[in-house]
């Protein structure tokens, strides 16, 4: 049975600071290289909460009305005449970045660094920057990843934060048997934890000031957790690594003092991977100690070529990504969901919105 191309779509727009409005919008016409996605699930990212609460970020200020959301999954509803590798009816996870495909970074496979990339829901208003809080999303054919029937739409939406974590684990040159410390116990940190466990990292330590979050990290498999990086916890790390110390530190907090506190626990030749988006012009790290101990610092920006791996790891049971989803709401209760996300309540990890 044929389906008519929809004329309108429901949407949730940020129309002013800390207020989301349910509206009806036109569906743009389908062009030959585009795909119309019936959105099913969208995760709420920390960047979405920042735009909602503060009206912008270090990237740019929001221009209202603004459509949030970039962690999306759904069904392919229509495809353009030139699209051959995506088919109507495919269940997919949607990669939210759209690179140019022509610059040197794209040709090297590092399309996350593309100078002309368009990214869903960011307040840089270029083609395809519209967010995913819409019933139907019109996208270029790039970035659609078919998911197996065993994956729910909610799980598929989590491929985006999981891709961030997998990229970070890759940036750390992670190997089986290593010892790692994760600073923070938010959603990205939990994705790093699950990714490290899948990579065979045996000792994983986690820090967060919120007790409920560290308790949740322990439930998900952290070796040991603490609410502070105190001397007792540092000694525990040394004892449990036979005096060697940490191979890796992953920072999801953007807290330079906490990163500095972790440096004495890192072995010579170890590595720090900075994941958190900086909200300051500069941070001050203990460069003298880093130099003396030959500890390298790596940054990681979004991801490239990680979605297929993420889908495989979840589909084969190596990463139980469903466990980080603690709450789900219908899009008619988006404001309630965002207020909960912004509360930073200890029992909240990942919130997903569903049509």
mmCIF file of C-alpha atoms in Angstrom:
data_model
loop_
_atom_site.group_PDB
_atom_site.id
_atom_site.type_symbol
_atom_site.label_atom_id
_atom_site.label_comp_id
_atom_site.label_asym_id
_atom_site.label_seq_id
_atom_site.Cartn_x
_atom_site.Cartn_y
_atom_site.Cartn_z
ATOM 1 C CA UNK A 1 0.000 0.000 0.000
ATOM 2 C CA UNK A 2 1.441 3.347 -1.032
ATOM 3 C CA UNK A 3 1.860 6.108 1.509
ATOM 4 C CA UNK A 4 1.319 9.721 0.595
ATOM 5 C CA UNK A 5 4.132 12.149 1.256
ATOM 6 C CA UNK A 6 3.133 14.041 4.435
ATOM 7 C CA UNK A 7 2.264 17.726 4.171
ATOM 8 C CA UNK A 8 2.721 18.588 7.850
ATOM 9 C CA UNK A 9 4.588 17.318 10.883
ATOM 10 C CA UNK A 10 4.494 17.735 14.613
ATOM 11 C CA UNK A 11 7.529 19.425 16.152
ATOM 12 C CA UNK A 12 8.802 20.603 19.518
ATOM 13 C CA UNK A 13 10.570 23.962 19.322
ATOM 14 C CA UNK A 14 12.541 25.963 21.846
ATOM 15 C CA UNK A 15 10.696 29.266 21.475
ATOM 16 C CA UNK A 16 12.308 31.084 24.382
ATOM 17 C CA UNK A 17 14.620 30.376 27.284
ATOM 18 C CA UNK A 18 13.545 27.250 29.194
ATOM 19 C CA UNK A 19 10.337 26.768 27.257
ATOM 20 C CA UNK A 20 9.420 24.210 24.609
ATOM 21 C CA UNK A 21 6.324 24.546 22.471
ATOM 22 C CA UNK A 22 4.493 21.861 20.500
ATOM 23 C CA UNK A 23 3.781 23.163 16.995
ATOM 24 C CA UNK A 24 2.871 21.934 13.516
ATOM 25 C CA UNK A 25 5.277 22.652 10.650
ATOM 26 C CA UNK A 26 5.301 22.014 6.908
ATOM 27 C CA UNK A 27 7.283 19.042 5.627
ATOM 28 C CA UNK A 28 9.908 20.287 3.138
ATOM 29 C CA UNK A 29 9.801 18.749 -0.348
ATOM 30 C CA UNK A 30 11.974 15.694 -0.972
ATOM 31 C CA UNK A 31 14.931 16.180 -3.314
ATOM 32 C CA UNK A 32 16.746 13.467 -5.237
ATOM 33 C CA UNK A 33 19.607 12.966 -2.729
ATOM 34 C CA UNK A 34 17.484 13.158 0.406
ATOM 35 C CA UNK A 35 15.716 10.814 2.800
ATOM 36 C CA UNK A 36 12.618 11.474 4.905
ATOM 37 C CA UNK A 37 12.908 9.847 8.307
ATOM 38 C CA UNK A 38 9.942 9.056 10.529
ATOM 39 C CA UNK A 39 11.534 9.884 13.863
ATOM 40 C CA UNK A 40 10.759 7.460 16.708
ATOM 41 C CA UNK A 41 13.245 8.156 19.505
ATOM 42 C CA UNK A 42 15.554 11.064 20.352
ATOM 43 C CA UNK A 43 17.893 11.264 23.327
ATOM 44 C CA UNK A 44 18.393 14.467 25.312
ATOM 45 C CA UNK A 45 22.053 15.479 25.201
ATOM 46 C CA UNK A 46 23.871 17.778 27.603
ATOM 47 C CA UNK A 47 24.235 20.262 24.751
ATOM 48 C CA UNK A 48 20.435 20.292 24.343
ATOM 49 C CA UNK A 49 20.072 21.060 28.045
ATOM 50 C CA UNK A 50 22.647 23.841 27.743
ATOM 51 C CA UNK A 51 20.748 25.455 24.863
ATOM 52 C CA UNK A 52 17.478 25.046 26.779
ATOM 53 C CA UNK A 53 18.792 26.515 30.026
ATOM 54 C CA UNK A 54 21.271 29.118 28.791
ATOM 55 C CA UNK A 55 20.261 30.000 25.249
ATOM 56 C CA UNK A 56 23.562 29.078 23.645
ATOM 57 C CA UNK A 57 27.046 27.686 24.133
ATOM 58 C CA UNK A 58 30.632 28.336 23.163
ATOM 59 C CA UNK A 59 29.540 27.510 19.593
ATOM 60 C CA UNK A 60 26.917 30.230 19.136
ATOM 61 C CA UNK A 61 23.780 31.758 20.667
ATOM 62 C CA UNK A 62 20.401 30.241 19.869
ATOM 63 C CA UNK A 63 18.044 32.095 17.529
ATOM 64 C CA UNK A 64 14.463 31.375 18.478
ATOM 65 C CA UNK A 65 12.555 29.329 17.536
ATOM 66 C CA UNK A 66 15.127 26.535 17.575
ATOM 67 C CA UNK A 67 14.676 22.784 17.126
ATOM 68 C CA UNK A 68 16.825 20.680 19.447
ATOM 69 C CA UNK A 69 17.872 17.024 19.349
ATOM 70 C CA UNK A 70 20.528 15.054 17.500
ATOM 71 C CA UNK A 71 20.473 11.547 19.032
ATOM 72 C CA UNK A 72 17.861 10.075 16.719
ATOM 73 C CA UNK A 73 16.473 6.813 15.384
ATOM 74 C CA UNK A 74 13.447 5.897 13.315
ATOM 75 C CA UNK A 75 12.076 4.489 10.061
ATOM 76 C CA UNK A 76 12.889 5.507 6.499
ATOM 77 C CA UNK A 77 9.636 6.774 5.013
ATOM 78 C CA UNK A 78 10.696 8.166 1.596
ATOM 79 C CA UNK A 79 13.934 8.223 -0.411
ATOM 80 C CA UNK A 80 14.948 10.490 -3.305
ATOM 81 C CA UNK A 81 15.470 9.242 -6.857
ATOM 82 C CA UNK A 82 19.289 9.163 -6.489
ATOM 83 C CA UNK A 83 19.302 7.217 -3.203
ATOM 84 C CA UNK A 84 20.065 3.538 -3.708
ATOM 85 C CA UNK A 85 21.677 2.280 -0.491
ATOM 86 C CA UNK A 86 18.812 3.245 1.840
ATOM 87 C CA UNK A 87 15.362 1.786 1.402
ATOM 88 C CA UNK A 88 11.848 2.621 2.485
ATOM 89 C CA UNK A 89 11.052 0.696 5.653
ATOM 90 C CA UNK A 90 14.645 0.488 6.925
ATOM 91 C CA UNK A 91 14.961 0.886 10.682
ATOM 92 C CA UNK A 92 17.929 3.195 11.239
ATOM 93 C CA UNK A 93 20.121 5.087 13.649
ATOM 94 C CA UNK A 94 20.800 8.558 12.283
ATOM 95 C CA UNK A 95 24.282 10.045 12.418
ATOM 96 C CA UNK A 96 23.604 13.784 12.886
ATOM 97 C CA UNK A 97 26.635 15.279 11.150
ATOM 98 C CA UNK A 98 26.657 16.035 7.427
ATOM 99 C CA UNK A 99 30.222 16.614 6.145
ATOM 100 C CA UNK A 100 31.112 18.097 2.776
ATOM 101 C CA UNK A 101 32.885 14.918 1.613
ATOM 102 C CA UNK A 102 35.396 16.914 -0.415
ATOM 103 C CA UNK A 103 37.882 18.588 1.961
ATOM 104 C CA UNK A 104 41.174 17.016 3.042
ATOM 105 C CA UNK A 105 39.736 15.923 6.403
ATOM 106 C CA UNK A 106 36.826 14.149 4.732
ATOM 107 C CA UNK A 107 39.171 12.441 2.260
ATOM 108 C CA UNK A 108 41.316 11.240 5.192
ATOM 109 C CA UNK A 109 38.236 9.734 6.879
ATOM 110 C CA UNK A 110 38.262 12.374 9.628
ATOM 111 C CA UNK A 111 34.976 13.914 8.601
ATOM 112 C CA UNK A 112 34.238 15.015 12.179
ATOM 113 C CA UNK A 113 36.851 17.722 11.523
ATOM 114 C CA UNK A 114 35.277 18.842 8.242
ATOM 115 C CA UNK A 115 35.425 22.615 7.893
ATOM 116 C CA UNK A 116 31.947 22.715 6.383
ATOM 117 C CA UNK A 117 30.103 20.107 8.444
ATOM 118 C CA UNK A 118 26.456 20.673 9.272
ATOM 119 C CA UNK A 119 25.363 19.183 12.599
ATOM 120 C CA UNK A 120 21.801 18.731 13.760
ATOM 121 C CA UNK A 121 20.477 21.128 16.427
ATOM 122 C CA UNK A 122 23.600 23.285 16.675
ATOM 123 C CA UNK A 123 22.850 27.035 16.526
ATOM 124 C CA UNK A 124 24.876 27.441 13.346
ATOM 125 C CA UNK A 125 22.114 27.848 10.823
ATOM 126 C CA UNK A 126 23.217 26.135 7.643
ATOM 127 C CA UNK A 127 21.377 23.531 5.547
ATOM 128 C CA UNK A 128 20.506 20.380 7.529
ATOM 129 C CA UNK A 129 21.169 21.982 10.929
ATOM 130 C CA UNK A 130 17.555 21.478 12.007
ATOM 131 C CA UNK A 131 17.280 19.266 15.089
ATOM 132 C CA UNK A 132 15.514 15.924 15.445
ATOM 133 C CA UNK A 133 12.608 16.971 17.685
ATOM 134 C CA UNK A 134 10.301 16.633 14.689
ATOM 135 C CA UNK A 135 7.910 13.933 13.580
ATOM 136 C CA UNK A 136 9.528 13.778 10.124
ATOM 137 C CA UNK A 137 13.152 14.782 9.499
ATOM 138 C CA UNK A 138 14.428 15.518 5.997
ATOM 139 C CA UNK A 139 18.118 14.646 5.714
ATOM 140 C CA UNK A 140 20.782 14.042 3.067
ATOM 141 C CA UNK A 141 21.364 10.343 2.455
ATOM 142 C CA UNK A 142 24.628 10.398 4.436
ATOM 143 C CA UNK A 143 24.515 9.029 7.991
ATOM 144 C CA UNK A 144 21.715 6.461 7.896
ATOM 145 C CA UNK A 145 22.784 3.218 9.582
ATOM 146 C CA UNK A 146 20.490 0.225 9.396
ATOM 147 C CA UNK A 147 19.844 -1.477 12.721
ATOM 148 C CA UNK A 148 18.880 -5.097 13.363
ATOM 149 C CA UNK A 149 15.396 -5.965 14.581
ATOM 150 C CA UNK A 150 16.890 -6.855 17.981
ATOM 151 C CA UNK A 151 17.655 -3.180 18.673
ATOM 152 C CA UNK A 152 14.912 -0.915 19.944
ATOM 153 C CA UNK A 153 14.594 2.645 18.670
ATOM 154 C CA UNK A 154 15.622 3.905 22.111
ATOM 155 C CA UNK A 155 18.811 1.842 21.955
ATOM 156 C CA UNK A 156 19.464 3.004 18.395
ATOM 157 C CA UNK A 157 19.222 6.643 19.516
ATOM 158 C CA UNK A 158 22.013 5.881 21.999
ATOM 159 C CA UNK A 159 24.430 5.105 19.165
ATOM 160 C CA UNK A 160 25.288 8.823 19.121
ATOM 161 C CA UNK A 161 26.651 9.149 22.689
ATOM 162 C CA UNK A 162 28.160 5.671 22.362
ATOM 163 C CA UNK A 163 30.011 6.819 19.225
ATOM 164 C CA UNK A 164 31.511 9.677 21.276
ATOM 165 C CA UNK A 165 32.745 7.173 23.845
ATOM 166 C CA UNK A 166 34.128 4.717 21.290
ATOM 167 C CA UNK A 167 36.052 7.528 19.591
ATOM 168 C CA UNK A 168 37.552 8.503 22.964
ATOM 169 C CA UNK A 169 38.524 4.928 23.792
ATOM 170 C CA UNK A 170 40.170 4.699 20.371
ATOM 171 C CA UNK A 171 41.994 8.004 20.996
ATOM 172 C CA UNK A 172 43.451 6.490 24.163
ATOM 173 C CA UNK A 173 45.073 3.617 22.221
ATOM 174 C CA UNK A 174 43.219 1.410 24.670
ATOM 175 C CA UNK A 175 44.340 -2.190 25.109
ATOM 176 C CA UNK A 176 43.124 -5.179 27.070
ATOM 177 C CA UNK A 177 44.222 -5.256 30.694
ATOM 178 C CA UNK A 178 44.758 -1.514 31.058
ATOM 179 C CA UNK A 179 43.667 0.494 34.095
ATOM 180 C CA UNK A 180 41.573 3.611 33.560
ATOM 181 C CA UNK A 181 39.982 6.429 35.526
ATOM 182 C CA UNK A 182 36.835 8.195 34.302
ATOM 183 C CA UNK A 183 36.183 11.661 35.690
ATOM 184 C CA UNK A 184 32.420 12.162 35.985
ATOM 185 C CA UNK A 185 29.513 9.712 35.972
ATOM 186 C CA UNK A 186 27.129 11.292 33.464
ATOM 187 C CA UNK A 187 25.781 9.629 30.304
ATOM 188 C CA UNK A 188 28.983 10.004 28.253
ATOM 189 C CA UNK A 189 31.039 8.697 31.164
ATOM 190 C CA UNK A 190 28.759 5.666 31.421
ATOM 191 C CA UNK A 191 29.186 5.060 27.702
ATOM 192 C CA UNK A 192 32.969 5.224 28.185
ATOM 193 C CA UNK A 193 32.673 2.716 31.040
ATOM 194 C CA UNK A 194 30.705 0.266 28.910
ATOM 195 C CA UNK A 195 33.087 0.778 25.971
ATOM 196 C CA UNK A 196 36.155 0.149 28.133
ATOM 197 C CA UNK A 197 34.633 -3.040 29.509
ATOM 198 C CA UNK A 198 33.938 -4.210 25.955
ATOM 199 C CA UNK A 199 37.593 -3.455 25.096
ATOM 200 C CA UNK A 200 38.853 -5.668 27.911
ATOM 201 C CA UNK A 201 39.971 -2.963 30.347
ATOM 202 C CA UNK A 202 40.088 -4.702 33.711
ATOM 203 C CA UNK A 203 40.398 -1.885 36.257
ATOM 204 C CA UNK A 204 38.001 1.040 35.784
ATOM 205 C CA UNK A 205 37.710 3.732 38.453
ATOM 206 C CA UNK A 206 35.106 6.504 38.440
ATOM 207 C CA UNK A 207 34.626 9.816 40.263
ATOM 208 C CA UNK A 208 31.522 11.971 40.728
ATOM 209 C CA UNK A 209 30.345 14.241 43.530
ATOM 210 C CA UNK A 210 26.836 12.750 43.366
ATOM 211 C CA UNK A 211 26.588 9.514 45.352
ATOM 212 C CA UNK A 212 23.677 8.108 43.320
ATOM 213 C CA UNK A 213 25.720 8.443 40.143
ATOM 214 C CA UNK A 214 28.745 6.646 41.523
ATOM 215 C CA UNK A 215 26.450 3.915 42.818
ATOM 216 C CA UNK A 216 25.007 3.552 39.321
ATOM 217 C CA UNK A 217 28.543 3.371 37.880
ATOM 218 C CA UNK A 218 29.298 0.519 40.262
ATOM 219 C CA UNK A 219 26.131 -1.259 39.095
ATOM 220 C CA UNK A 220 27.327 -0.935 35.501
ATOM 221 C CA UNK A 221 30.678 -2.523 36.326
ATOM 222 C CA UNK A 222 33.118 0.110 37.596
ATOM 223 C CA UNK A 223 35.859 -1.519 39.676
ATOM 224 C CA UNK A 224 35.702 1.179 42.352
ATOM 225 C CA UNK A 225 33.990 4.551 42.718
ATOM 226 C CA UNK A 226 34.426 7.616 44.892
ATOM 227 C CA UNK A 227 32.918 11.051 45.380
ATOM 228 C CA UNK A 228 36.368 12.632 45.490
ATOM 229 C CA UNK A 229 39.847 11.907 44.237
ATOM 230 C CA UNK A 230 41.281 11.814 47.743
ATOM 231 C CA UNK A 231 44.509 10.237 48.930
ATOM 232 C CA UNK A 232 42.753 7.054 50.053
ATOM 233 C CA UNK A 233 41.234 6.514 46.622
ATOM 234 C CA UNK A 234 44.528 7.265 44.886
ATOM 235 C CA UNK A 235 46.219 4.716 47.143
ATOM 236 C CA UNK A 236 43.525 2.183 46.288
ATOM 237 C CA UNK A 237 44.306 2.683 42.606
ATOM 238 C CA UNK A 238 48.019 2.118 43.246
ATOM 239 C CA UNK A 239 47.374 -0.964 45.346
ATOM 240 C CA UNK A 240 45.051 -2.528 42.804
ATOM 241 C CA UNK A 241 47.436 -1.850 39.909
ATOM 242 C CA UNK A 242 50.450 -3.275 41.771
ATOM 243 C CA UNK A 243 51.966 0.178 42.152
ATOM 244 C CA UNK A 244 51.978 0.890 38.435
ATOM 245 C CA UNK A 245 49.127 3.407 38.383
ATOM 246 C CA UNK A 246 46.683 4.346 35.651
ATOM 247 C CA UNK A 247 47.236 3.867 31.942
ATOM 248 C CA UNK A 248 44.403 6.199 30.985
ATOM 249 C CA UNK A 249 42.291 9.053 32.340
ATOM 250 C CA UNK A 250 39.114 10.095 30.526
ATOM 251 C CA UNK A 251 37.709 13.491 31.459
ATOM 252 C CA UNK A 252 33.988 14.115 30.927
ATOM 253 C CA UNK A 253 33.766 17.050 33.386
ATOM 254 C CA UNK A 254 35.677 19.985 31.871
ATOM 255 C CA UNK A 255 37.172 20.439 35.348
ATOM 256 C CA UNK A 256 40.912 21.165 35.066
ATOM 257 C CA UNK A 257 41.568 20.939 38.855
ATOM 258 C CA UNK A 258 40.122 17.409 38.852
ATOM 259 C CA UNK A 259 42.266 16.449 35.864
ATOM 260 C CA UNK A 260 45.319 17.804 37.697
ATOM 261 C CA UNK A 261 44.407 15.777 40.789
ATOM 262 C CA UNK A 262 44.447 12.627 38.692
ATOM 263 C CA UNK A 263 47.951 13.168 37.272
ATOM 264 C CA UNK A 264 49.880 11.661 40.234
ATOM 265 C CA UNK A 265 47.968 8.409 39.732
ATOM 266 C CA UNK A 266 48.961 8.110 36.058
ATOM 267 C CA UNK A 267 51.934 5.941 35.209
ATOM 268 C CA UNK A 268 54.856 7.327 33.254
ATOM 269 C CA UNK A 269 53.943 7.286 29.587
ATOM 270 C CA UNK A 270 50.218 7.239 30.353
ATOM 271 C CA UNK A 271 47.546 9.247 28.610
ATOM 272 C CA UNK A 272 44.758 11.725 29.351
ATOM 273 C CA UNK A 273 41.820 11.926 26.931
ATOM 274 C CA UNK A 274 39.717 15.095 27.140
ATOM 275 C CA UNK A 275 36.133 14.464 26.050
ATOM 276 C CA UNK A 276 34.084 17.226 27.679
ATOM 277 C CA UNK A 277 33.300 20.239 25.525
ATOM 278 C CA UNK A 278 35.317 23.140 27.024
ATOM 279 C CA UNK A 279 33.302 26.027 28.371
ATOM 280 C CA UNK A 280 36.346 28.190 29.026
ATOM 281 C CA UNK A 281 38.856 29.851 26.744
ATOM 282 C CA UNK A 282 41.728 28.085 28.459
ATOM 283 C CA UNK A 283 42.400 25.499 31.138
ATOM 284 C CA UNK A 284 45.488 25.209 33.298
ATOM 285 C CA UNK A 285 47.033 21.755 33.483
ATOM 286 C CA UNK A 286 50.132 20.760 35.438
ATOM 287 C CA UNK A 287 52.338 20.770 32.357
ATOM 288 C CA UNK A 288 55.556 20.317 34.352
ATOM 289 C CA UNK A 289 54.448 16.994 35.823
ATOM 290 C CA UNK A 290 52.991 15.917 32.488
ATOM 291 C CA UNK A 291 56.353 16.619 30.870
ATOM 292 C CA UNK A 292 58.454 14.879 33.529
ATOM 293 C CA UNK A 293 56.279 11.763 33.400
ATOM 294 C CA UNK A 294 55.825 11.883 29.601
ATOM 295 C CA UNK A 295 52.061 11.825 29.995
ATOM 296 C CA UNK A 296 50.320 12.765 26.776
ATOM 297 C CA UNK A 297 47.069 14.705 26.498
ATOM 298 C CA UNK A 298 44.654 13.945 23.676
ATOM 299 C CA UNK A 299 41.424 15.659 22.724
ATOM 300 C CA UNK A 300 38.563 14.065 20.857
ATOM 301 C CA UNK A 301 35.828 15.877 18.948
ATOM 302 C CA UNK A 302 32.575 14.057 18.252
ATOM 303 C CA UNK A 303 33.350 10.955 16.135
ATOM 304 C CA UNK A 304 33.942 9.553 12.683
ATOM 305 C CA UNK A 305 33.255 6.033 11.414
ATOM 306 C CA UNK A 306 32.033 4.819 14.815
ATOM 307 C CA UNK A 307 28.357 4.050 14.202
ATOM 308 C CA UNK A 308 28.836 0.648 12.516
ATOM 309 C CA UNK A 309 31.053 -0.476 15.386
ATOM 310 C CA UNK A 310 28.603 0.851 17.982
ATOM 311 C CA UNK A 311 25.706 -1.004 16.382
ATOM 312 C CA UNK A 312 27.677 -4.276 16.223
ATOM 313 C CA UNK A 313 28.796 -4.045 19.858
ATOM 314 C CA UNK A 314 25.261 -3.417 21.088
ATOM 315 C CA UNK A 315 23.661 -5.993 18.783
ATOM 316 C CA UNK A 316 26.025 -8.770 19.873
ATOM 317 C CA UNK A 317 25.522 -8.015 23.557
ATOM 318 C CA UNK A 318 28.996 -6.650 24.346
ATOM 319 C CA UNK A 319 27.605 -3.236 25.300
ATOM 320 C CA UNK A 320 24.259 -3.209 27.198
ATOM 321 C CA UNK A 321 23.466 0.360 26.166
ATOM 322 C CA UNK A 322 19.834 0.071 27.281
ATOM 323 C CA UNK A 323 20.994 0.231 30.880
ATOM 324 C CA UNK A 324 21.937 3.905 30.699
ATOM 325 C CA UNK A 325 18.365 4.887 29.721
ATOM 326 C CA UNK A 326 16.676 5.761 33.010
ATOM 327 C CA UNK A 327 13.680 7.789 31.792
ATOM 328 C CA UNK A 328 11.494 8.158 28.707
ATOM 329 C CA UNK A 329 8.795 10.699 27.892
ATOM 330 C CA UNK A 330 6.421 11.405 25.054
ATOM 331 C CA UNK A 331 7.166 14.547 23.083
ATOM 332 C CA UNK A 332 4.054 16.125 24.595
ATOM 333 C CA UNK A 333 5.955 16.187 27.888
ATOM 334 C CA UNK A 334 9.236 17.539 26.532
ATOM 335 C CA UNK A 335 9.357 20.473 28.971
ATOM 336 C CA UNK A 336 8.976 18.093 31.911
ATOM 337 C CA UNK A 337 11.733 15.898 30.509
ATOM 338 C CA UNK A 338 14.086 18.858 30.110
ATOM 339 C CA UNK A 339 13.406 20.146 33.604
ATOM 340 C CA UNK A 340 14.318 16.712 34.929
ATOM 341 C CA UNK A 341 17.470 16.587 32.797
ATOM 342 C CA UNK A 342 18.480 20.072 33.958
ATOM 343 C CA UNK A 343 17.936 19.147 37.613
ATOM 344 C CA UNK A 344 20.981 16.848 37.478
ATOM 345 C CA UNK A 345 19.134 14.544 39.833
ATOM 346 C CA UNK A 346 21.240 11.617 40.935
ATOM 347 C CA UNK A 347 18.782 9.022 39.646
ATOM 348 C CA UNK A 348 18.846 10.420 36.098
ATOM 349 C CA UNK A 349 21.266 9.178 33.473
ATOM 350 C CA UNK A 350 19.830 9.235 29.958
ATOM 351 C CA UNK A 351 16.400 10.588 29.025
ATOM 352 C CA UNK A 352 14.768 9.661 25.711
ATOM 353 C CA UNK A 353 11.799 11.312 24.015
ATOM 354 C CA UNK A 354 9.431 9.228 21.871
ATOM 355 C CA UNK A 355 6.839 10.029 19.211
#
